[in-house]
XYZ file of C-alpha atoms in Angstrom:
637
model
C -24.224 -15.143 -26.488
C -22.667 -13.378 -23.239
C -22.604 -9.549 -24.004
C -19.195 -9.528 -22.156
C -17.620 -11.954 -24.627
C -17.781 -9.572 -27.404
C -15.545 -6.691 -25.717
C -12.113 -7.233 -26.242
C -11.477 -3.574 -26.445
C -12.860 -0.528 -25.103
C -13.890 0.154 -28.822
C -16.635 -2.519 -28.445
C -18.217 -0.309 -26.290
C -19.205 2.278 -27.961
C -21.858 0.030 -30.785
C -23.370 -1.740 -27.439
C -27.761 -0.703 -26.816
C -29.188 0.534 -23.239
C -29.333 -3.017 -22.825
C -26.548 -4.590 -23.755
C -25.311 -2.563 -21.230
C -26.954 -3.426 -18.245
C -26.939 -7.608 -18.933
C -22.747 -6.648 -19.888
C -22.136 -4.315 -16.636
C -24.628 -7.644 -14.172
C -22.001 -9.996 -16.512
C -19.074 -6.910 -14.527
C -20.558 -7.842 -11.030
C -21.315 -11.973 -11.418
C -17.579 -12.686 -12.790
C -16.469 -10.491 -10.246
C -17.872 -11.525 -7.957
C -17.184 -16.274 -8.275
C -13.328 -15.117 -9.322
C -12.973 -13.356 -6.303
C -14.596 -15.437 -3.964
C -12.339 -18.202 -4.378
C -9.192 -16.338 -5.389
C -9.638 -13.000 -2.783
C -8.841 -9.967 -4.028
C -10.308 -6.608 -3.729
C -14.690 -6.882 -4.638
C -15.478 -4.409 -2.342
C -14.319 -1.375 -4.707
C -14.791 -2.827 -8.104
C -18.488 -3.672 -7.623
C -18.589 0.688 -7.048
C -17.043 2.147 -10.511
C -18.387 -0.897 -12.523
C -20.675 2.023 -14.471
C -18.025 4.905 -13.496
C -15.495 2.598 -14.877
C -18.008 1.486 -18.586
C -18.461 5.327 -18.761
C -15.377 6.609 -19.354
C -14.206 3.808 -21.721
C -17.443 5.112 -23.772
C -15.823 9.010 -23.767
C -12.474 8.554 -24.113
C -10.417 6.593 -26.739
C -7.895 4.484 -24.570
C -5.437 4.054 -25.299
C -4.632 6.572 -26.742
C -6.144 8.797 -23.704
C -4.755 7.581 -20.726
C -6.937 6.537 -17.313
C -4.710 6.388 -14.553
C -6.685 4.920 -11.486
C -5.901 5.499 -7.681
C -5.408 2.925 -6.163
C -4.537 -0.191 -8.690
C -7.059 -1.958 -7.161
C -9.956 -0.800 -8.417
C -8.803 -1.567 -12.292
C -10.589 -5.556 -12.210
C -13.986 -3.964 -14.361
C -11.110 -2.471 -16.706
C -9.168 -5.560 -17.603
C -12.935 -6.737 -18.016
C -13.506 -4.175 -20.905
C -9.807 -3.983 -22.122
C -9.226 -7.200 -23.399
C -8.243 -10.061 -20.518
C -11.515 -10.914 -19.089
C -11.411 -14.759 -20.563
C -8.029 -14.810 -18.128
C -10.033 -13.019 -15.490
C -9.728 -15.924 -13.630
C -6.029 -16.388 -13.185
C -6.203 -12.926 -11.393
C -3.680 -12.826 -8.390
C -2.649 -15.915 -9.116
C 1.184 -17.277 -9.544
C 1.931 -16.872 -13.657
C -1.762 -15.399 -14.452
C -3.496 -11.396 -14.342
C -2.100 -9.414 -11.049
C -4.153 -7.194 -8.656
C -3.729 -4.402 -9.237
C -2.948 -2.790 -12.851
C 0.233 -3.327 -15.325
C 2.183 -2.576 -18.182
C 2.712 -6.075 -18.825
C -0.478 -7.023 -19.630
C -2.011 -4.888 -21.483
C -1.461 -1.018 -23.522
C -4.214 0.403 -22.094
C -2.622 -0.097 -18.307
C 0.442 2.795 -17.910
C 0.936 3.090 -13.774
C 1.120 0.386 -11.805
C 0.172 2.318 -8.442
C -1.626 0.933 -5.509
C -0.492 3.260 -3.095
C -2.341 5.927 -2.539
C -3.005 9.939 -3.427
C -0.237 9.116 -6.659
C -2.404 9.608 -9.340
C -3.167 13.235 -9.654
C 0.810 13.357 -10.064
C 1.371 10.958 -12.712
C -1.545 11.882 -14.231
C -0.777 16.118 -14.091
C 2.983 15.122 -15.738
C 0.908 12.888 -18.672
C -1.032 15.950 -18.833
C 1.618 18.723 -19.516
C 3.262 16.254 -21.585
C 0.654 16.096 -24.314
C 0.952 19.666 -24.224
C 4.154 20.469 -25.061
C 4.294 17.906 -27.529
C 1.452 18.788 -29.470
C 0.103 15.686 -28.871
C -4.556 16.280 -28.993
C -5.194 13.696 -26.365
C -6.845 12.990 -23.418
C -5.449 11.972 -19.248
C -8.275 10.528 -16.529
C -7.343 10.298 -13.243
C -9.593 8.788 -11.105
C -9.128 9.249 -7.208
C -11.391 8.338 -4.110
C -12.256 10.272 -2.149
C -9.975 7.742 1.074
C -7.006 9.062 -1.392
C -7.656 13.054 -1.338
C -6.311 12.399 1.707
C -3.016 12.291 0.796
C -0.952 15.976 1.141
C 1.232 13.991 -2.633
C -3.286 14.502 -3.834
C -3.267 18.452 -2.696
C 0.331 18.620 -3.293
C -0.905 18.021 -7.189
C -3.714 20.046 -7.380
C -2.289 23.029 -6.246
C -0.307 22.266 -9.360
C -2.812 21.484 -11.999
C -5.128 23.976 -11.481
C -3.040 26.893 -12.875
C -2.546 23.924 -15.991
C -5.298 25.856 -17.108
C -4.423 24.309 -20.985
C -4.253 21.036 -19.454
C -6.570 18.641 -21.002
C -7.463 16.561 -18.256
C -9.994 15.182 -16.416
C -10.895 14.573 -12.667
C -13.120 11.476 -11.637
C -13.710 11.828 -8.107
C -14.830 8.773 -7.161
C -16.563 9.528 -3.527
C -17.401 6.730 -2.051
C -17.050 7.637 1.946
C -14.684 5.388 2.091
C -11.241 3.962 2.146
C -10.511 0.689 3.543
C -13.667 2.523 6.037
C -14.911 5.496 6.034
C -13.398 8.361 5.217
C -11.735 10.492 7.931
C -10.647 14.260 8.732
C -12.015 17.426 7.244
C -11.749 16.708 3.766
C -13.103 13.784 3.191
C -17.059 16.537 4.635
C -15.600 19.208 1.421
C -17.178 17.498 -1.365
C -19.833 19.236 -2.046
C -22.084 19.996 -5.238
C -20.572 22.601 -7.075
C -21.462 22.417 -10.671
C -19.829 24.115 -13.657
C -20.714 25.720 -16.797
C -18.092 25.634 -20.005
C -21.190 28.440 -21.685
C -21.603 30.334 -18.036
C -18.069 31.411 -17.780
C -17.409 32.506 -21.288
C -20.531 34.232 -20.752
C -19.250 36.258 -17.889
C -15.687 36.477 -19.591
C -17.590 38.814 -22.326
C -18.940 40.637 -19.620
C -16.168 41.615 -17.302
C -14.685 42.788 -20.513
C -17.637 45.505 -21.205
C -17.600 46.078 -18.316
C -13.945 46.847 -18.099
C -14.587 49.110 -21.674
C -16.429 51.082 -19.632
C -13.744 54.140 -18.460
C -14.278 54.685 -14.231
C -17.072 52.723 -13.769
C -16.903 49.209 -14.778
C -13.564 47.639 -12.816
C -16.176 48.215 -9.836
C -19.468 47.382 -11.842
C -17.414 43.991 -12.934
C -16.811 43.029 -9.152
C -19.112 43.944 -8.090
C -21.268 41.538 -10.296
C -18.589 39.047 -9.283
C -19.235 39.399 -6.010
C -23.171 38.886 -6.063
C -22.601 35.315 -8.646
C -20.173 34.181 -5.868
C -23.356 34.713 -3.311
C -25.381 33.610 -5.842
C -23.894 30.316 -6.271
C -22.527 30.266 -2.078
C -26.253 29.521 -1.168
C -27.324 27.492 -2.950
C -24.072 24.776 -3.790
C -21.207 26.601 -0.672
C -18.210 26.777 -2.776
C -15.211 24.696 -1.664
C -11.732 23.282 -1.701
C -11.563 22.828 -5.570
C -12.774 25.964 -6.632
C -11.055 27.738 -4.916
C -8.337 26.658 -6.014
C -9.069 27.610 -9.573
C -10.337 24.241 -10.394
C -13.672 23.117 -12.592
C -16.294 21.008 -10.717
C -19.544 19.209 -12.168
C -21.561 17.252 -9.670
C -21.977 15.376 -8.017
C -23.501 12.861 -10.293
C -24.369 9.188 -9.943
C -21.320 7.326 -10.504
C -23.929 4.134 -10.524
C -25.997 6.450 -12.946
C -23.979 5.188 -17.313
C -25.647 7.382 -19.006
C -25.428 11.004 -16.442
C -21.797 9.655 -15.801
C -21.018 9.589 -19.477
C -22.938 12.890 -19.520
C -20.655 14.108 -17.404
C -17.669 13.226 -18.990
C -18.524 14.562 -22.737
C -19.583 18.195 -21.350
C -15.408 17.685 -18.794
C -13.356 16.884 -22.006
C -15.364 19.698 -23.571
C -13.885 22.581 -21.546
C -10.444 22.019 -22.787
C -9.275 23.141 -19.545
C -8.819 20.986 -16.049
C -12.020 19.791 -14.374
C -13.197 17.387 -12.093
C -16.416 15.430 -12.208
C -17.161 14.749 -8.538
C -19.702 10.577 -8.674
C -21.828 9.422 -5.507
C -20.386 5.769 -5.874
C -20.771 3.086 -3.255
C -18.362 0.104 -2.573
C -20.075 -3.192 -2.913
C -23.328 -2.555 -5.489
C -24.886 -4.643 -6.235
C -24.324 -7.246 -4.144
C -26.424 -7.509 -0.604
C -23.606 -9.003 1.387
C -20.878 -6.736 0.424
C -23.682 -3.281 0.439
C -24.596 -4.934 4.026
C -20.898 -5.809 5.249
C -20.596 -3.280 7.812
C -16.488 -2.965 8.813
C -15.419 -2.093 5.428
C -18.089 -3.689 2.205
C -15.919 -7.347 1.180
C -12.668 -4.516 0.243
C -10.541 -6.754 0.089
C -12.314 -10.324 1.054
C -10.499 -13.844 1.566
C -12.732 -17.171 0.079
C -16.135 -16.531 0.942
C -19.558 -18.223 -0.510
C -21.397 -16.180 -3.431
C -24.485 -16.502 -2.166
C -24.208 -16.189 0.856
C -21.104 -13.716 1.407
C -19.312 -16.036 4.035
C -16.242 -15.447 4.580
C -14.494 -19.151 5.019
C -12.765 -19.451 8.258
C -9.610 -18.535 9.053
C -7.314 -19.484 11.790
C -5.903 -16.275 13.096
C -2.591 -14.500 11.310
C -0.447 -12.494 13.269
C -2.199 -8.700 13.928
C -4.934 -10.806 15.294
C -2.241 -11.135 18.140
C -0.840 -8.300 18.053
C -4.387 -6.786 18.102
C -4.859 -8.660 21.243
C -1.738 -7.701 22.644
C -1.519 -3.308 22.492
C -5.464 -3.427 23.887
C -3.315 -5.041 27.231
C -0.847 -2.650 26.669
C -3.533 0.007 26.759
C -4.234 -1.320 30.376
C -1.899 -1.000 31.012
C -0.476 2.185 29.967
C -2.822 5.031 29.991
C 0.098 7.253 27.734
C 0.105 4.882 25.300
C -2.252 5.773 21.876
C -2.977 4.565 18.398
C -2.429 6.318 15.164
C -3.747 4.943 11.656
C -3.870 6.428 8.330
C -6.563 4.331 7.289
C -6.113 1.091 8.143
C -8.057 0.080 11.631
C -9.011 -2.897 11.025
C -6.381 -4.734 8.341
C -4.005 -2.879 10.855
C -5.519 -4.446 14.390
C -6.451 -1.388 15.879
C -10.137 -1.475 16.115
C -10.066 -3.178 18.921
C -7.362 -0.761 21.039
C -10.435 2.215 19.210
C -13.502 0.494 20.320
C -11.657 0.375 24.153
C -9.817 3.454 23.870
C -11.611 5.991 22.101
C -9.784 9.127 23.133
C -7.259 7.307 22.580
C -7.264 6.291 19.022
C -6.430 8.120 15.290
C -7.119 7.659 12.648
C -5.709 10.363 10.024
C -6.729 9.177 6.380
C -4.098 8.266 3.687
C -0.537 9.738 5.712
C 1.613 8.849 6.191
C 3.821 11.022 6.357
C 1.438 12.894 8.607
C 1.263 10.469 10.807
C 4.515 9.664 11.737
C 5.644 13.523 12.317
C 1.911 13.965 14.498
C 2.878 10.977 16.906
C 6.341 12.873 17.363
C 3.847 15.444 18.124
C 2.599 13.195 20.968
C 5.436 12.261 21.972
C 7.135 15.000 22.619
C 3.487 15.688 24.929
C 4.316 13.065 27.004
C 2.802 10.381 25.603
C 3.680 6.742 23.982
C 2.503 6.829 19.754
C 2.471 3.032 18.263
C 1.893 3.952 14.835
C 0.241 0.341 13.612
C 1.465 0.266 8.883
C 1.410 -2.279 6.617
C 5.152 -1.382 5.426
C 5.311 -1.541 2.687
C 3.799 2.598 3.246
C 6.134 3.067 5.844
C 8.522 3.869 2.453
C 6.559 6.742 1.746
C 7.807 9.055 5.619
C 11.138 7.542 5.934
C 11.430 11.336 6.321
C 9.706 12.121 8.559
C 11.077 9.382 10.400
C 14.313 10.066 10.053
C 13.833 14.009 10.692
C 10.840 14.388 12.868
C 11.674 12.004 15.301
C 15.239 9.666 14.664
C 16.132 13.341 15.521
C 14.361 14.791 18.283
C 14.471 11.538 19.731
C 10.514 10.334 19.785
C 9.989 7.580 21.588
C 7.448 5.895 18.848
C 6.862 2.542 18.599
C 6.304 1.437 14.346
C 4.527 -2.202 14.202
C 5.255 -3.150 11.126
C 2.413 -5.600 9.495
C 2.491 -7.710 6.261
C 6.460 -7.399 6.448
C 8.401 -9.324 3.775
C 7.378 -10.912 1.021
C 3.626 -11.054 0.466
C 2.789 -12.550 -2.237
C -0.668 -11.780 -3.950
C -0.315 -7.883 -4.252
C 2.906 -7.979 -6.189
C 5.052 -5.832 -6.295
C 4.271 -2.677 -4.754
C 2.649 -4.940 -1.446
C 5.925 -6.485 -0.389
C 7.644 -4.645 3.257
C 10.903 -5.735 1.724
C 12.919 -2.461 2.315
C 12.307 -1.670 5.802
C 14.909 -3.375 7.318
C 17.340 -1.091 4.929
C 16.156 1.770 5.011
C 15.660 2.027 8.906
C 19.622 0.459 9.524
C 20.642 5.165 8.163
C 18.330 5.883 10.793
C 20.187 6.576 14.205
C 19.528 5.141 17.885
C 16.230 3.614 15.845
C 15.396 0.463 17.066
C 15.295 -2.568 15.732
C 12.695 -5.837 15.982
C 11.415 -8.480 13.833
C 10.150 -10.613 17.111
C 10.013 -15.241 15.645
C 6.490 -15.941 17.319
C 3.608 -14.957 18.570
C 5.486 -14.967 22.856
C 8.237 -12.861 21.072
C 6.237 -10.696 19.521
C 4.474 -9.761 22.583
C 8.096 -9.240 24.329
C 9.598 -7.174 21.696
C 6.213 -5.185 21.560
C 6.827 -4.459 25.476
C 10.093 -3.847 25.683
C 9.741 -0.866 22.059
C 7.202 0.361 23.833
C 9.049 1.021 27.019
C 12.333 3.157 25.146
C 11.069 6.995 26.034
C 14.097 8.461 23.651
C 14.600 6.974 20.880
C 11.850 5.578 18.444
C 11.715 1.633 18.300
C 10.027 -0.286 15.121
C 8.591 -3.649 15.856
C 7.525 -6.087 12.241
C 6.058 -9.210 11.705
C 5.120 -11.498 8.202
C 1.075 -11.531 6.954
C -0.531 -14.801 7.284
C -0.652 -16.927 10.743
C 2.386 -17.336 12.887
C 4.692 -20.062 13.131
C 4.640 -22.391 15.857
C 6.609 -21.564 18.871
C 10.786 -21.123 18.515
C 11.766 -22.087 22.316
C 15.211 -20.712 22.758
C 18.033 -23.386 24.653
C 19.847 -20.640 25.675
C 20.688 -16.397 25.961
C 24.462 -14.711 24.530
C 23.938 -11.423 25.391
C 20.647 -10.116 23.485
C 20.304 -13.084 21.396
C 18.149 -16.887 22.409
C 20.171 -19.341 21.319
C 17.465 -21.620 19.286
C 20.530 -24.604 17.911
C 23.606 -25.196 19.485
C 24.962 -28.558 17.994
C 28.417 -30.222 17.919
C 31.757 -28.334 16.639
C 31.178 -24.638 15.648
C 31.233 -24.672 12.253
C 28.487 -22.430 11.019
C 27.274 -19.944 13.369
C 23.417 -19.949 11.678
C 21.316 -15.889 12.365
C 17.920 -16.090 11.511
C 15.875 -12.952 11.592
C 12.209 -13.363 12.819
C 9.604 -14.708 11.607
C 12.453 -17.131 8.665
C 13.357 -19.201 12.298
C 11.305 -22.090 11.230
C 13.950 -21.934 8.200
C 16.917 -21.615 10.107
C 16.404 -24.085 12.585
C 15.513 -26.566 9.946
C 19.004 -25.654 8.362
C 20.209 -27.008 10.993
C 19.209 -30.110 11.112
C 20.193 -30.645 8.009
C 23.667 -29.239 8.675
C 23.933 -32.592 11.395
C 22.803 -34.759 9.042
C 26.419 -34.236 7.378
C 28.134 -34.197 10.222
C 28.539 -30.434 10.110
C 28.150 -28.373 14.248
C 26.174 -25.349 14.119
C 24.431 -22.697 16.978
C 21.096 -20.697 16.117
C 20.677 -17.611 16.963
C 17.425 -15.159 16.928
C 19.298 -11.535 17.859
C 15.099 -10.590 18.498
C 16.241 -6.584 17.750
C 18.805 -6.462 14.405
C 19.182 -3.073 14.869
C 22.141 -2.057 16.715
C 24.140 -5.214 16.499
C 23.736 -7.240 19.785
C 28.016 -7.457 20.197
C 27.403 -10.891 21.839
C 26.303 -11.480 17.802
C 29.559 -10.307 17.196
C 31.547 -12.713 19.553
C 29.752 -15.475 18.161
C 30.972 -14.300 14.585
C 33.921 -14.902 15.774
C 34.346 -18.179 17.411
C 32.394 -19.953 14.452
C 34.593 -21.200 10.831
C 31.645 -19.302 9.133
C 28.803 -17.466 9.844
C 25.467 -17.557 7.591
C 22.412 -14.832 7.928
C 18.573 -15.605 6.985
C 15.877 -12.979 6.471
C 13.423 -11.785 4.316
C 15.025 -8.717 3.308
C 16.493 -7.243 0.455
C 19.708 -9.114 0.462
C 20.878 -4.914 0.048
C 21.299 -3.471 2.990
C 19.545 -6.227 5.470
C 20.258 -7.240 8.308
C 23.415 -9.104 7.360
C 24.687 -6.604 5.242
C 24.900 -4.909 8.574
C 26.110 -7.460 10.357
C 28.660 -8.348 8.362
C 29.856 -4.224 8.117
C 30.128 -4.274 11.543
C 31.825 -7.350 11.828
C 34.947 -6.093 9.193
C 35.092 -2.846 11.545
C 35.890 -4.808 14.324
C 38.263 -7.518 12.961
C 36.531 -10.324 12.709
C 37.528 -12.476 9.778
C 35.000 -14.781 9.550
C 33.614 -15.259 5.897
C 29.629 -14.880 5.978
C 27.066 -15.423 3.684
C 23.806 -13.382 3.083
C 20.623 -14.566 2.029
C 17.614 -12.517 1.527
C 15.377 -10.997 -1.254
C 16.900 -9.749 -4.558
C 16.848 -6.081 -5.243
C 14.254 -5.846 -8.100
C 10.361 -6.666 -8.683
C 8.468 -9.306 -7.959
C 5.897 -10.886 -9.374
C 2.503 -12.252 -8.140
C 2.396 -15.453 -5.751
C 2.046 -16.445 -2.780
C 4.339 -16.204 -0.371
C 5.460 -18.943 0.186
C 6.138 -19.836 -3.603
C 8.336 -16.310 -4.070
C 10.409 -18.127 -1.009
C 11.447 -20.360 -2.727
C 12.005 -18.897 -6.076
C 13.942 -16.909 -4.392
C 16.536 -19.442 -2.938
C 14.796 -18.793 1.144
C 14.370 -22.315 1.809
C 16.025 -24.895 4.473
C 17.770 -27.037 1.524
C 18.739 -24.514 -0.854
C 20.358 -22.154 2.412
C 21.251 -25.730 3.570
C 23.520 -26.927 0.703
C 24.728 -23.387 0.042
C 25.803 -23.489 3.592
C 28.100 -27.768 2.915
C 29.584 -26.408 -0.933
C 30.677 -23.734 1.667
C 32.055 -26.163 4.432
C 33.698 -28.485 2.321
C 35.336 -25.734 -0.365
C 36.837 -24.357 2.900
C 40.878 -24.177 2.383
C 42.674 -26.028 4.346
C 44.810 -22.434 5.828
C 42.266 -20.638 7.565
C 44.410 -18.272 6.156
C 43.827 -18.271 2.459
C 40.168 -17.798 2.492
C 39.748 -14.923 5.371
C 36.729 -13.583 3.690
C 33.982 -15.151 1.240
C 31.595 -11.839 -0.552
C 27.406 -12.202 0.082
C 25.810 -13.591 -2.199
C 25.610 -12.363 -5.369
C 22.617 -15.062 -7.090
C 20.798 -12.987 -4.096
């Protein structure tokens, strides 16, 4: 019988022998490799935390002691030893296990975070709450060195350091990488600092006795303390953590479970906040991952287990952006590129290879990236900041107050906008077109296909007095949809029959909009389909088109509240245009993980559902056009 089959809760780990624990680690790695090879997911990070996670659960008592992972994609081992091994084959599949911690799955999961640098703040609050309530509980925060490049982590550390009675253990999983090698001065500041509570106790006794000696006592203590610091500096240079007042244990080999348990046990007994520095290797125990130069199989697609070779796949939106941004860089020496620790995922690796002096990886620090981009623009350059749409949310204030207020020419390229699917609620890029609508002067483009992505990116980098945004979804782009005409800045994709229904197609929803038009034509309903290209600000030509049609239908893969359709409706009302509008977008709710197509179907963003609603609206329209002048947004969305 496999050892893993015997593990239903963390307490079952404590009765295992050394041989059984070694076998368990091997079984866990084998199951993760086989599952991710089929389902895709985050493999490299989880291979690197097997022994570390086992040690945590043998030393601490989850769920009474809370374990918070930063980021949550390194929680697969945690899932396997908290009773979910039997369901692991469903990882990231619709209705199956999430790729991140999930409160709905287990009492051992508390924080469903998949955005980096947040765990220390959660842990700080938890530890304070337990102290105030007088509860004998520990909080364990597992954070990677990559996540420590985020400013929020250091804001938390600044506060944790003064909570001297906080029963908080911070495990720094130091593998030298986020997606790729960790960037910045902080990455080099993780040194071999150690602390021993017995030493500190002895020092405190000496301090009291020396200070009691009249006249010379305090000076003698200061000299002794300076000597102590000097000796420790010579053996292990002091780092930021001890300077903050945090006790530091390590470095520890994170793949040596026994050593990890000893270090964690020492930290647990200390009675205050402690950092345990674990050195690990991403992809550990699986040769293809360890040899994978780009990212140690951080998040591979389906692959062959024996060789590690990923299954062939066609080019995705990101690949086309990667190619075109290099073309822009060759033409425009003032264009520079910025990434937040995601050089390969957002397609800037080729730009970096061609223009290393014009490419900046700032670490997991989106806020800094945006304001640094403002500074670059002020200095006469044009920055292109490529980032997943969901991560731009973290830097909204900087977009508003640091870039837009100062009229800086910065281009934001939002990859994985709209529904992303498998990664779940935190990764769906469904908020950007709502959030960014409130930014004065900002111009937002949503290309429907690759040629339009190139055109709009070219236009965006020409804007020097305002922020511009170009967004596109995850996965392969649709077939090109050519325009049959232009009206103002809008592309006309379909024009058939009378001016009954105006379909406003946003970005990659164009194939759906074109199919909606075909279905309406089959019902004898005249239809025009337009792609505004630039969806912010609203094109005046779009308003006139809305005025001349009987009804307007908008389709977007963005939250329906405050999105493109909602702003068009508001603008039409301000212009006195009373044409009824039906909005189709994503419900304002956190969506469970599933494939993009499945989620779009669930929320009604399919041509059949949209066309059926349009036919119903047209046929239900009163004979007197003044009888129902306005139609509210679809409240089911």
